[in-house]
Tab-separated table of C-alpha atoms and ligand atoms in Angstrom:
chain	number	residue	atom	x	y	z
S	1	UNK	CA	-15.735	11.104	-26.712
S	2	UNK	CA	-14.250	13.143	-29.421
S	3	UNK	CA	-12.184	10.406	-30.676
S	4	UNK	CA	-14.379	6.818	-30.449
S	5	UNK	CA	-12.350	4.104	-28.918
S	6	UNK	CA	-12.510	0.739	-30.486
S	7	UNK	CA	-13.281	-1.851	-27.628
S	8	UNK	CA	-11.379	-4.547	-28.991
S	9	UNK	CA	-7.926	-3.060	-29.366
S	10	UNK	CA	-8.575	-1.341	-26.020
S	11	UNK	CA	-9.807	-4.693	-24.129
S	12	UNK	CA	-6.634	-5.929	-25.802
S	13	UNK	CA	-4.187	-2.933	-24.549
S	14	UNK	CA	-5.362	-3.379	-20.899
S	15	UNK	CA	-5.732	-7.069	-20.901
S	16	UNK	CA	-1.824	-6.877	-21.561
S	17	UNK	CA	-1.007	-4.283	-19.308
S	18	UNK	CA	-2.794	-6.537	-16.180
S	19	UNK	CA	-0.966	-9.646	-17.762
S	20	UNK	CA	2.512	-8.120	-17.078
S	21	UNK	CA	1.877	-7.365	-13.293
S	22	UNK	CA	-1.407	-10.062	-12.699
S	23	UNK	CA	-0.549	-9.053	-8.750
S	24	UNK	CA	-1.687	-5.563	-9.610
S	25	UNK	CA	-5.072	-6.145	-11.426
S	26	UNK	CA	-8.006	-3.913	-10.273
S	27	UNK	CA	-10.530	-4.958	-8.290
S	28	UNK	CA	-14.165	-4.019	-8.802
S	29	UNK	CA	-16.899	-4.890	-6.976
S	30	UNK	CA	-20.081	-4.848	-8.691
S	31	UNK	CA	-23.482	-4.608	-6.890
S	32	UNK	CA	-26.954	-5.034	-8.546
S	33	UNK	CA	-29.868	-6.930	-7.801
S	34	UNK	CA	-30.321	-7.897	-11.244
S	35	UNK	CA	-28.192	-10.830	-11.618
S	36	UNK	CA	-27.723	-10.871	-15.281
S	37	UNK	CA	-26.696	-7.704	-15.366
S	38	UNK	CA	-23.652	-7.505	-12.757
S	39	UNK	CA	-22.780	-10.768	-14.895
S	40	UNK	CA	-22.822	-8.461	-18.099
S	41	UNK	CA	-20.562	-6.200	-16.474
S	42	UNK	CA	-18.481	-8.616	-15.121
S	43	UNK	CA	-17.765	-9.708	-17.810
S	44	UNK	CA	-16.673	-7.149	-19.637
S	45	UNK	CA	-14.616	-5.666	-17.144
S	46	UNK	CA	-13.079	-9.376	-16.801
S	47	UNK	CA	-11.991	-9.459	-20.492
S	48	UNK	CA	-9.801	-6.196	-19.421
S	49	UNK	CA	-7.903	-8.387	-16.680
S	50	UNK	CA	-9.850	-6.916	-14.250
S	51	UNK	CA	-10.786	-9.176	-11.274
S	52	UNK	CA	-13.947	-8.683	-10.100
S	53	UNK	CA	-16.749	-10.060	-7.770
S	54	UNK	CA	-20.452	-9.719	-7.946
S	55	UNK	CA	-23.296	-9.083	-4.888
S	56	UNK	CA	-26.338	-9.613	-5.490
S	57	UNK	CA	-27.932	-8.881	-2.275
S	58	UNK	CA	-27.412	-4.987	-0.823
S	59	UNK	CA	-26.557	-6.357	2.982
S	60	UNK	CA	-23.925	-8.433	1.900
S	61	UNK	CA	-21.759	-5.402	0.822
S	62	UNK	CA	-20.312	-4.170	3.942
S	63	UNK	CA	-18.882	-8.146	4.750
S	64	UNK	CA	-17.614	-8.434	0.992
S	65	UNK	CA	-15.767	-5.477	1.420
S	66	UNK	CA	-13.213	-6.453	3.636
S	67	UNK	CA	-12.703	-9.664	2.353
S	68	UNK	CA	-12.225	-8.489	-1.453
S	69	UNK	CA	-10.769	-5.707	-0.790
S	70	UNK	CA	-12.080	-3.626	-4.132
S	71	UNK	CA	-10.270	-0.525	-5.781
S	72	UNK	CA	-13.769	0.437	-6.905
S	73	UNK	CA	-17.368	-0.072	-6.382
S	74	UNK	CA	-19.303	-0.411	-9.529
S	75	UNK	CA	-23.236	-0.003	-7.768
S	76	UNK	CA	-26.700	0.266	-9.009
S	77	UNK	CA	-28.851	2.552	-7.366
S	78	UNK	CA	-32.577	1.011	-7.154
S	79	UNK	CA	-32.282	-2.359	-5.172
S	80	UNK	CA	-35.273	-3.637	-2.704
S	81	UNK	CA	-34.535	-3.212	0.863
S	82	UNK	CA	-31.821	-0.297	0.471
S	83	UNK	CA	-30.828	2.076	-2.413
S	84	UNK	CA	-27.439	2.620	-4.052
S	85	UNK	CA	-27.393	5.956	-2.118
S	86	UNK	CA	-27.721	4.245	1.323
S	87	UNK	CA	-25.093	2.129	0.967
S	88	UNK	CA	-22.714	4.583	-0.422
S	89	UNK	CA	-23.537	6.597	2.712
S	90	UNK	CA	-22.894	3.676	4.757
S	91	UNK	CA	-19.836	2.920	2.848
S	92	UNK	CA	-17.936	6.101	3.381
S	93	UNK	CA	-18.909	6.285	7.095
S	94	UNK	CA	-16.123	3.600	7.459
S	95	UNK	CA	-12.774	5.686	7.471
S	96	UNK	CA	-11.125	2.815	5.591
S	97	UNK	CA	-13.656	3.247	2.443
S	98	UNK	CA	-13.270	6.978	2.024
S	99	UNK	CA	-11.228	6.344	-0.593
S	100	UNK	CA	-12.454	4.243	-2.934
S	101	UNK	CA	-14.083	5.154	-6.092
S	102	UNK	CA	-18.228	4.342	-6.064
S	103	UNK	CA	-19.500	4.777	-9.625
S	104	UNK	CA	-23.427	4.344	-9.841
S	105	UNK	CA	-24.990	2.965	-12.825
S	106	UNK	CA	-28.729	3.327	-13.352
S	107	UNK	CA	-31.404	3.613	-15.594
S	108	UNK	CA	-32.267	6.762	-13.716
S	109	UNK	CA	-32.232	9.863	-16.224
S	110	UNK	CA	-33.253	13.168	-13.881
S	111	UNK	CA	-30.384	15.167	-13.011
S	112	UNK	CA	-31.805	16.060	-9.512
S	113	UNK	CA	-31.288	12.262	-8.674
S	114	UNK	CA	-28.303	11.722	-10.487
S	115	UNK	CA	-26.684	14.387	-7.672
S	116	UNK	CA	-28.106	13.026	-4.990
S	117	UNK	CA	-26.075	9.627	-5.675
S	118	UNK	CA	-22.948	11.672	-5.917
S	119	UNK	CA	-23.968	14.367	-3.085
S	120	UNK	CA	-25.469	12.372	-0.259
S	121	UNK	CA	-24.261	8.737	-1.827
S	122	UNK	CA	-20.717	9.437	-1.855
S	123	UNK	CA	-20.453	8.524	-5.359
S	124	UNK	CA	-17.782	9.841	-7.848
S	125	UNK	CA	-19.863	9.475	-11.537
S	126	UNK	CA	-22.859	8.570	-12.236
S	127	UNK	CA	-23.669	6.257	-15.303
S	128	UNK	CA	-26.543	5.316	-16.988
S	129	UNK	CA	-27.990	2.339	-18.437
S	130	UNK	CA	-27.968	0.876	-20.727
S	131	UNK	CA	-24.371	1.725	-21.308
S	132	UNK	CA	-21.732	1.038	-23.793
S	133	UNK	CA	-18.735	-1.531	-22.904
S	134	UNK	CA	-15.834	0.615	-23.825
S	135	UNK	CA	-17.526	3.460	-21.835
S	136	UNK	CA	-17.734	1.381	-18.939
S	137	UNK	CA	-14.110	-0.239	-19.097
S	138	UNK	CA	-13.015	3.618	-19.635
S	139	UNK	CA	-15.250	4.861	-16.321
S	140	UNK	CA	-13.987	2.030	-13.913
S	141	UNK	CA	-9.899	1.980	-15.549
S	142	UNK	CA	-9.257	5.428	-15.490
S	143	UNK	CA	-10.924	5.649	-11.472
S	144	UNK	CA	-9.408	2.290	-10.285
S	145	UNK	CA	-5.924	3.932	-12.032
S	146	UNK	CA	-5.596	6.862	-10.115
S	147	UNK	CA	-7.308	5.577	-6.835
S	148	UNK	CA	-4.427	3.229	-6.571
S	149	UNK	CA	-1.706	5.976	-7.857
S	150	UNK	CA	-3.651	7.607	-4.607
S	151	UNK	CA	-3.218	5.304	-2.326
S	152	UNK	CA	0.418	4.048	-3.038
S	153	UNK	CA	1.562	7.808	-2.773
S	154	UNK	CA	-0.458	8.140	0.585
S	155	UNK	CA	1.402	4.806	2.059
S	156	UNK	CA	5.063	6.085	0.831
S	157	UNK	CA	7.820	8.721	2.063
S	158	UNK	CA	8.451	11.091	-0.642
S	159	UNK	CA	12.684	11.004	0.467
S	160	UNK	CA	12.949	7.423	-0.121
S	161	UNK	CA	10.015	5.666	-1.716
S	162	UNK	CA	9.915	3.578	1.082
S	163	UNK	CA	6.625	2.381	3.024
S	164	UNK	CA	5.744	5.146	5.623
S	165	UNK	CA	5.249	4.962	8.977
S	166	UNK	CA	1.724	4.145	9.482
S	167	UNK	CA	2.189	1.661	6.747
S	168	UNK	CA	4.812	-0.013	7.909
S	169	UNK	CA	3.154	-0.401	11.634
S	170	UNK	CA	-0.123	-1.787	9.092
S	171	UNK	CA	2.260	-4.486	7.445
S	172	UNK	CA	3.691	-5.620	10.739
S	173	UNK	CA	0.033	-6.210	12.450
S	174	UNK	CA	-0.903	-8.210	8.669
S	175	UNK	CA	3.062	-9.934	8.510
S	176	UNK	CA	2.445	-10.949	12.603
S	177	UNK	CA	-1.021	-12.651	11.760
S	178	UNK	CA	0.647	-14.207	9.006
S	179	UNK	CA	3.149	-15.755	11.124
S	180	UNK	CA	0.950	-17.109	13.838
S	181	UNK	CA	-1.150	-18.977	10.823
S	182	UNK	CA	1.524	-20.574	9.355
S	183	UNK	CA	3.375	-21.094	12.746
S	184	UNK	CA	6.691	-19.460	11.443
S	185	UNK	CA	8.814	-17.219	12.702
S	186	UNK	CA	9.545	-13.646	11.785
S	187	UNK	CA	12.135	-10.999	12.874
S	188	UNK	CA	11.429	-7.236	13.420
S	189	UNK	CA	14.309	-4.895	13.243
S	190	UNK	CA	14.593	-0.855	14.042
S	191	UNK	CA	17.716	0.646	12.361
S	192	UNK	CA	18.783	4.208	13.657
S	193	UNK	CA	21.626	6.434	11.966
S	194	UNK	CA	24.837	6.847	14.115
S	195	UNK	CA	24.987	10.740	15.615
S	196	UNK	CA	23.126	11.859	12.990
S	197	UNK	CA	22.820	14.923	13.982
S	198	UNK	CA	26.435	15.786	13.479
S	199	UNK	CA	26.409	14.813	10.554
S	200	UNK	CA	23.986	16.767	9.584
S	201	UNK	CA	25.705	20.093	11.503
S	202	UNK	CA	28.580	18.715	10.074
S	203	UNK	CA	27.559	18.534	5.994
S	204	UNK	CA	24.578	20.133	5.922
S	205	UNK	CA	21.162	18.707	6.105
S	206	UNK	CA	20.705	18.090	1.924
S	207	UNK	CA	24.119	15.409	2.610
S	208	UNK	CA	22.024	13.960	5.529
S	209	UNK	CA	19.130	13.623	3.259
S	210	UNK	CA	21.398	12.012	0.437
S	211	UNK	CA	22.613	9.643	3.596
S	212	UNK	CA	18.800	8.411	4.042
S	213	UNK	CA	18.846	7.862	0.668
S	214	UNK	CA	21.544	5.847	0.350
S	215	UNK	CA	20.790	3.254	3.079
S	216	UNK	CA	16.960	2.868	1.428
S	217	UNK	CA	18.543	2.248	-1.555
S	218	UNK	CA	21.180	-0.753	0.294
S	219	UNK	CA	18.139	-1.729	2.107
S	220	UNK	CA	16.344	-2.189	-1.219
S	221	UNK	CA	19.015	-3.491	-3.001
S	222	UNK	CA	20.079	-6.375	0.046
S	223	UNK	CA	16.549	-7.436	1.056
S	224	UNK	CA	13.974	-9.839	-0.402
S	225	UNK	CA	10.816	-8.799	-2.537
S	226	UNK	CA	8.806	-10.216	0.448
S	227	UNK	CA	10.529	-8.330	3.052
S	228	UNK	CA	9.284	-5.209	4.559
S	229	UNK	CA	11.178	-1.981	4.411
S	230	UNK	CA	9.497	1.209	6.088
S	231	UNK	CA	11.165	4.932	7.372
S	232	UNK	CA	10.348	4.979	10.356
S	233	UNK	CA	10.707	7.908	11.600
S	234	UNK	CA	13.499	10.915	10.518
S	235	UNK	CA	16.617	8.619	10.496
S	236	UNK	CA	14.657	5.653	11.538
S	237	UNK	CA	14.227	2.345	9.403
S	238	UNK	CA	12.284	-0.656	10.353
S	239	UNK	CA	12.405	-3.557	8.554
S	240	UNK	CA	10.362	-6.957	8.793
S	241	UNK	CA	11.661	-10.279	7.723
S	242	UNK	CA	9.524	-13.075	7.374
S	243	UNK	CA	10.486	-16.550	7.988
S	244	UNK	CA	13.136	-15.544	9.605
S	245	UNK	CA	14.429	-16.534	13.296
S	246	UNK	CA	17.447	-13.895	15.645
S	247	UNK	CA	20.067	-15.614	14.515
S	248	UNK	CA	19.607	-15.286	10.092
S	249	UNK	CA	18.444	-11.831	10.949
S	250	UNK	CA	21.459	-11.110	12.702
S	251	UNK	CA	23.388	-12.111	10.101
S	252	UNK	CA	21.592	-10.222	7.358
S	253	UNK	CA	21.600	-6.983	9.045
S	254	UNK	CA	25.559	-7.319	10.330
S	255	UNK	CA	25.752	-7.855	6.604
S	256	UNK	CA	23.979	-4.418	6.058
S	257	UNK	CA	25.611	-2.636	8.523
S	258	UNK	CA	29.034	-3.414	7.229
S	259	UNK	CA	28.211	-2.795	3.294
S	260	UNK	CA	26.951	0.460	4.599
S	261	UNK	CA	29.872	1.952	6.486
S	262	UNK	CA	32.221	1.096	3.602
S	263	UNK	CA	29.763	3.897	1.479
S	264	UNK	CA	31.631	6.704	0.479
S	265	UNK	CA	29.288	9.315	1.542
S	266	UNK	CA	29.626	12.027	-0.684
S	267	UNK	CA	29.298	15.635	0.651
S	268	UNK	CA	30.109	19.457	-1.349
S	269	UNK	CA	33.549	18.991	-0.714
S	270	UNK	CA	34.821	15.628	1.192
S	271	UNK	CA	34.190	12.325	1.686
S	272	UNK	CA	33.127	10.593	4.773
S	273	UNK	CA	31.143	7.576	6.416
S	274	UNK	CA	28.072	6.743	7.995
S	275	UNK	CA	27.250	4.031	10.091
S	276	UNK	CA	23.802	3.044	12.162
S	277	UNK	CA	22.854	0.884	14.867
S	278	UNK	CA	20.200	-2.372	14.985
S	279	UNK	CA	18.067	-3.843	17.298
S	280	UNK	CA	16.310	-6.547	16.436
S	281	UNK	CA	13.279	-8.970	18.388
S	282	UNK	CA	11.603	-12.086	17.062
S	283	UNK	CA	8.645	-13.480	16.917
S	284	UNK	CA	7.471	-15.748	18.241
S	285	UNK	CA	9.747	-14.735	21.528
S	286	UNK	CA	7.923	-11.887	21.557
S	287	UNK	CA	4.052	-12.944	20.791
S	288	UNK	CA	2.590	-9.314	20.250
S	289	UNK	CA	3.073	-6.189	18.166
S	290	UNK	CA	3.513	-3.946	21.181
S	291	UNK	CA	6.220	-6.488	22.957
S	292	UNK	CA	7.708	-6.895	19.607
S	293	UNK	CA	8.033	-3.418	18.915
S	294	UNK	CA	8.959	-2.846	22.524
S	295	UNK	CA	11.964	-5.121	22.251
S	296	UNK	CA	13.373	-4.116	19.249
S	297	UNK	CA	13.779	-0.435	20.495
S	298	UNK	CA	15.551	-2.121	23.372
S	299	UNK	CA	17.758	-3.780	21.901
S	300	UNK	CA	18.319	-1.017	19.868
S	301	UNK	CA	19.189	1.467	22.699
S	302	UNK	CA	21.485	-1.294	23.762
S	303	UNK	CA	23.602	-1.560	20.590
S	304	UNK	CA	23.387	2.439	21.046
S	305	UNK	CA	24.839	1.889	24.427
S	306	UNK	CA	27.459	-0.529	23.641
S	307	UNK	CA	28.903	2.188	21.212
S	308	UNK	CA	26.988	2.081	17.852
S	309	UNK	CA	27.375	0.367	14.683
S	310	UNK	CA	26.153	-2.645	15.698
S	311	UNK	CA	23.551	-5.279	15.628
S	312	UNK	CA	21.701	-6.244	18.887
S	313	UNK	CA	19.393	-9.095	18.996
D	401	GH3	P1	22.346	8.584	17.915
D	401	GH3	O1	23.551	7.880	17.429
D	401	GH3	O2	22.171	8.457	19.384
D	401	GH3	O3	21.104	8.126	17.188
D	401	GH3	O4	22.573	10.127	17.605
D	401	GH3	P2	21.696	11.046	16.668
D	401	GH3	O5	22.377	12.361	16.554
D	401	GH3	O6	21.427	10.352	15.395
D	401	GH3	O7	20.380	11.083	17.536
D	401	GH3	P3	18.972	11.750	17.440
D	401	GH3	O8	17.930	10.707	17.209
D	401	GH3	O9	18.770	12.529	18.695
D	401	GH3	O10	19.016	12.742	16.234
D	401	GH3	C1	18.517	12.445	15.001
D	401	GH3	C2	18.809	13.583	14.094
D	401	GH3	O11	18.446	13.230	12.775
D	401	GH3	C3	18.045	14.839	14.445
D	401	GH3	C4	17.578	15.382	13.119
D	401	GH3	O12	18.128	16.634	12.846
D	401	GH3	C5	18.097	14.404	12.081
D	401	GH3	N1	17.092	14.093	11.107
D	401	GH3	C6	15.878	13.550	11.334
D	401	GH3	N2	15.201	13.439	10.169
D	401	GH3	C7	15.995	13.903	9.191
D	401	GH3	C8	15.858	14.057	7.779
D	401	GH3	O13	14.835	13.720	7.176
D	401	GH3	N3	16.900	14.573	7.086
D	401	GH3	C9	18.055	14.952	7.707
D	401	GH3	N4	19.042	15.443	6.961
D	401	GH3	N5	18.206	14.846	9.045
D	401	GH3	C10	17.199	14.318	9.779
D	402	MG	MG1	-31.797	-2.453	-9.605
D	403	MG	MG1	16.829	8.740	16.040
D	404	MG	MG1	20.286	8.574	15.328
């Protein structure tokens, strides 16, 4: 550090930064078999707003892991049983875990071994002990930061911002489990843009792309926070609603559909509109992802079929 940073005022900065979005605080797992230490450092990644969890024992890492679900891995390297470097090995055999930060922090001072935890442990810095507090807040903040920036870019379509389309099958698996737990119901609906494609031979494909914009943005604007909002495909949306049976989701979506064809779609020179179609299938009607999914496209061929701008449950 050219320019020493003062722990308190920094503890302070990011303490209020996770106090503003508490949903959003990073989560670092820390794994040492010294107890008192991966309390130390607990700690004073806690006093950032960090959440964080401590193992103790190497073998309980891999189970851990998918139940905390960490944005970084804060790991010693000598542990009895299995070093730091064999469980960041094992770690980023799981396709899941390639991307998460692993920052090793040891007493261990040769260089040759510092490597080998980065080159055959997977791990992205290696730390020493004993270390100072604002250099390990610094370390695990500015990794957790952009691992997440990462990830949420990864999960996103660059057009609209909205979830992509691996994501949004991801969220419909979690949002189905969800509603088989708590016994409620949930509605699935695939939107598709009306003859798109003349449109887009019609007023060029940068108006098309402003037309996918547009109906994100309604989508956005019309829908809950705890709704799910994904492109599906080219002109395709799919959207999951929550607690929601056929008959609200009809309603929402005829809502939608009639908001959007009053747009004034803007193109170089003239004005026009655009309209899409909706099918829509509910859980639980339809018990599974694949029958759900299956339904939906149904009825949205139907509403296709029956002449377009429409909603077909
Ligand atoms: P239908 O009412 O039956 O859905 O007619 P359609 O023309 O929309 O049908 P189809 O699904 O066959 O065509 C979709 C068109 O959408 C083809 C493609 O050129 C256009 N498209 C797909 N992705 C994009 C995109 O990202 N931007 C633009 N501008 N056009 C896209
Ligand atoms: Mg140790
Ligand atoms: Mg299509
Ligand atoms: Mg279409």
């Amino acid at each position: 550090f050219t320019k020493p940073v003062s722990v308190p005022s920094l503890v302070d900065k990011l303490d209020e930064l996770t106090r503003a979005h508490p949903q959003e605080a990073y989560r670092v797992l820390i794994v040492d078999d010294e107890s008192h230490l991966a309390v130390y450092y607990s700690l004073i990644l806690q006093r950032t707003g960090m959440v964080t969890q401590v193992v103790t024992d190497p073998f309980d890492l891999i189970p851990v892991m998918s139940e905390f679900n960490p944005d970084l891995i804060l790991m010693d390297v000598y542990m009895p049983h299995c070093s730091g470097l064999e469980l960041g090995t094992v770690i980023r055999q799981q396709p899941a875990y390639v991307g998460i930060p692993i920052v090793f922090l040891s007493t261990e001072t040769d260089l040759n071994k510092q490597l080998d935890a980065m080159n055959l442990g997977g791990g992205d810095e290696f730390l020493t002990k004993p270390i100072q507090p604002d250099h390990l807040i610094m370390a695990v903040y500015s990794r957790a930061q952009r691992a997440r920036t990462l990830r949420s870019l990864m999960a996103t379509d660059s057009l609209t911002g909205l979830l992509n389309h691996t994501t949004t099958k991801e969220q419909l698996v979690q949002e189905t489990l969800r509603a088989e737990r708590s016994q409620s119901s949930l509605a699935f609906a695939m939107l598709d843009l009306d003859h798109f494609k003349s449109v887009n031979d019609t007023y060029g494909h940068a108006t098309g792309d402003r037309v996918i914009k547009s109906l994100s943005r309604l989508l956005q604007q019309r829908l809950r926070r705890t709704d799910t909002i994904g492109r599906y495909g080219g002109e395709e949306f799919a959207v999951i609603l929550p607690d929601t049976d056929g008959a609200t989701a009809c309603k929402i979506m005829n809502d939608i559909r009639q908001r959007f064809a009053q747009i004034r779609q803007q193109s170089e020179d003239e004005e026009f509109s655009a309209t899409f179609s909706c099918g829509i299938a509910v859980y639980p009607t339809f018990s599974d992802v694949g029958s759900l999914k299956t339904a939906a496209d149904k009825a949205l061929y139907r509403a296709k079929h029956q002449g377009r701008n429409r909603v077909v449950l």
